[in-house]
Short mmCIF file of C-alpha atoms in Angstrom, two decimals:
data_model
loop_
_atom_site.label_atom_id
_atom_site.label_comp_id
_atom_site.label_asym_id
_atom_site.label_seq_id
_atom_site.Cartn_x
_atom_site.Cartn_y
_atom_site.Cartn_z
CA MET X 88 128.02 189.99 -200.17
CA LYS X 89 131.15 187.98 -200.41
CA PRO X 90 130.88 184.14 -199.54
CA TRP X 91 133.39 184.32 -196.85
CA PHE X 92 131.45 187.18 -195.19
CA GLN X 93 128.16 185.50 -195.25
CA ARG X 94 129.72 182.32 -193.78
CA SER X 95 131.39 184.43 -191.09
CA LEU X 96 128.20 186.21 -190.32
CA VAL X 97 126.23 182.87 -190.10
CA GLY X 98 128.99 181.48 -187.95
CA LEU X 99 128.85 184.51 -185.66
CA PHE X 100 125.06 184.23 -185.29
CA GLY X 101 125.34 180.56 -184.47
CA GLY X 102 128.13 181.23 -182.05
CA VAL X 103 126.08 184.10 -180.40
CA LEU X 104 123.03 181.61 -180.08
CA VAL X 105 125.18 178.89 -178.57
CA LEU X 106 126.87 181.20 -176.03
CA GLY X 107 123.54 182.98 -175.35
CA SER X 108 122.09 179.53 -174.48
CA ILE X 109 124.87 179.11 -171.86
CA VAL X 110 123.87 182.30 -169.96
CA GLY X 111 120.14 181.73 -170.61
CA CYS X 112 117.41 183.93 -171.59
CA ALA X 113 117.41 186.08 -168.53
CA GLY X 114 115.20 188.85 -169.97
CA GLN X 115 112.51 186.51 -170.85
CA ARG X 116 112.37 184.52 -167.62
CA HIS X 117 112.62 187.31 -165.13
CA GLY X 118 110.81 190.66 -164.96
CA GLY X 119 113.33 193.21 -163.48
CA ASP X 120 116.94 193.98 -164.01
CA SER X 121 117.89 192.80 -160.68
CA ASP X 122 116.29 189.32 -161.55
CA SER X 123 118.25 189.18 -164.76
CA VAL X 124 121.44 190.02 -162.81
CA GLU X 125 120.71 187.23 -160.35
CA PHE X 126 119.80 184.69 -163.01
CA ARG X 127 122.83 185.60 -165.14
CA ALA X 128 125.07 185.27 -161.93
CA ARG X 129 123.48 181.86 -161.24
CA MET X 130 124.02 180.70 -164.76
CA VAL X 131 127.76 181.82 -164.80
CA GLU X 132 128.09 180.01 -161.51
CA ARG X 133 126.47 176.83 -162.98
CA VAL X 134 128.53 176.76 -166.12
CA GLY X 135 131.63 177.66 -164.06
CA SER X 136 131.19 174.73 -161.81
CA LYS X 137 130.58 172.37 -164.91
CA LEU X 138 133.72 173.52 -166.38
CA ASP X 139 135.58 173.75 -163.00
CA LEU X 140 136.74 177.34 -163.76
CA ASP X 141 139.37 179.16 -161.65
CA ALA X 142 138.65 182.64 -160.47
CA VAL X 143 140.25 184.35 -163.64
CA GLN X 144 138.25 182.10 -166.00
CA GLN X 145 135.11 182.82 -163.98
CA GLN X 146 135.59 186.48 -164.42
CA LYS X 147 136.21 186.06 -168.12
CA LEU X 148 132.97 184.14 -168.32
CA SER X 149 131.07 186.91 -166.48
CA ALA X 150 132.44 189.52 -168.93
CA LEU X 151 131.18 187.25 -171.83
CA ALA X 152 127.84 186.92 -170.11
CA ASN X 153 127.46 190.70 -169.75
CA ALA X 154 128.48 191.28 -173.32
CA LEU X 155 125.82 188.82 -174.49
CA GLN X 156 123.23 190.38 -172.19
CA ALA X 157 124.12 193.85 -173.72
CA GLN X 158 123.76 192.39 -177.19
CA ARG X 159 120.44 190.79 -176.40
CA GLU X 160 119.21 194.26 -175.08
CA ALA X 161 120.48 196.09 -178.22
CA LEU X 162 118.77 193.53 -180.51
CA ARG X 163 115.54 193.85 -178.44
CA GLY X 164 115.60 197.64 -178.91
CA GLY X 165 113.07 199.78 -177.29
CA GLY X 166 110.11 197.53 -177.51
CA ASP X 167 108.77 193.95 -177.72
CA PRO X 168 110.33 192.12 -180.65
CA ARG X 169 107.22 189.94 -180.95
CA ALA X 170 104.98 192.95 -181.18
CA GLN X 171 107.28 194.49 -183.78
CA PHE X 172 107.23 191.48 -185.84
CA LYS X 173 103.49 190.96 -185.64
CA ALA X 174 102.95 194.67 -186.71
CA LEU X 175 104.44 193.76 -189.98
CA PHE X 176 101.49 191.58 -190.61
CA ALA X 177 98.82 193.75 -189.21
CA GLY X 178 97.45 194.96 -192.42
CA ASP X 179 96.21 193.26 -195.66
CA LYS X 180 99.74 193.40 -197.07
CA LEU X 181 103.09 192.86 -195.40
CA ASP X 182 104.74 196.16 -194.42
CA GLN X 183 107.96 195.76 -196.51
CA ALA X 184 109.31 199.09 -195.66
CA ALA X 185 108.92 198.36 -191.94
CA ALA X 186 110.18 194.88 -192.39
CA THR X 187 113.40 196.33 -194.09
CA ARG X 188 113.81 198.84 -191.34
CA LEU X 189 113.55 196.21 -188.73
CA VAL X 190 116.15 193.98 -190.35
CA GLU X 191 118.51 196.89 -190.76
CA GLU X 192 118.12 197.85 -187.06
CA LYS X 193 118.78 194.22 -185.95
CA THR X 194 121.86 193.93 -188.40
CA THR X 195 123.27 197.36 -187.17
CA ALA X 196 122.94 196.09 -183.61
CA VAL X 197 124.59 192.85 -184.29
CA ARG X 198 127.45 194.71 -186.24
CA ALA X 199 127.96 197.05 -183.47
CA GLY X 200 128.06 194.45 -180.74
CA SER X 201 129.81 191.66 -182.47
CA PRO X 202 133.41 192.93 -181.97
CA GLU X 203 132.88 192.99 -178.11
CA ILE X 204 131.27 189.57 -178.02
CA ILE X 205 133.94 188.00 -180.25
CA ALA X 206 136.67 189.49 -178.02
CA ALA X 207 135.00 188.32 -174.77
CA ALA X 208 134.25 184.85 -176.21
CA ALA X 209 137.99 184.53 -177.45
CA ASP X 210 139.19 185.77 -174.12
CA PHE X 211 137.15 183.32 -172.24
CA PHE X 212 137.82 180.33 -174.57
CA ASP X 213 141.56 181.05 -175.13
CA HIS X 214 141.92 180.94 -171.23
CA LEU X 215 140.44 177.45 -170.76
CA ARG X 216 142.61 174.47 -170.34
CA PRO X 217 142.29 171.95 -173.29
CA ALA X 218 140.05 169.61 -171.10
CA GLN X 219 137.62 172.54 -170.54
CA GLN X 220 137.64 173.53 -174.16
CA GLN X 221 136.72 170.01 -175.11
CA LYS X 222 133.89 170.20 -172.65
CA VAL X 223 132.71 173.38 -174.42
CA ARG X 224 132.95 171.60 -177.75
CA GLU X 225 130.89 168.58 -176.43
CA PHE X 226 128.30 170.98 -175.05
CA MET X 227 127.93 172.66 -178.55
CA ASP X 228 127.66 169.12 -180.17
CA ARG X 229 124.77 168.28 -177.88
CA GLY X 230 123.02 171.51 -178.86
CA ARG X 231 121.40 172.03 -175.61
CA ARG X 232 121.76 173.93 -172.37
CA TRP X 233 123.82 173.20 -169.31
CA GLY X 234 121.26 173.02 -166.77
CA ARG X 235 120.01 170.87 -164.08
CA HIS X 236 119.95 167.80 -166.40
CA GLY X 237 123.08 168.53 -168.46
#
């Protein structure tokens, strides 16, 4: 791989993780789809209030949250990721073929969903006022979620 592509891919993963922390881990905290939708809506509302978003910006943040959730679901695949990973170590030797397949599946999911996430993130960020953009940068510098304590 070319160095610029590797750096871009690492940057993309980092960005997805940071943005994912904004909308939270709805799938792990709540059991059903309706709970995930409610949790995501609350997180979008909370972030929106922290950034003092207008209606258009709030809509763009919601679109970003939806794109991130779709990416999470695509990465999760059909089963439990933890069980898939544990299955690699189930025998006396690491199942290298299954590990390679798992990495390829996840990489394919990231590549397929990345354009939508990048577009949604750019659309959201580019429509923020400079002061709002600075708040986002400060949040990223802190490296933690915007929640009740942030």
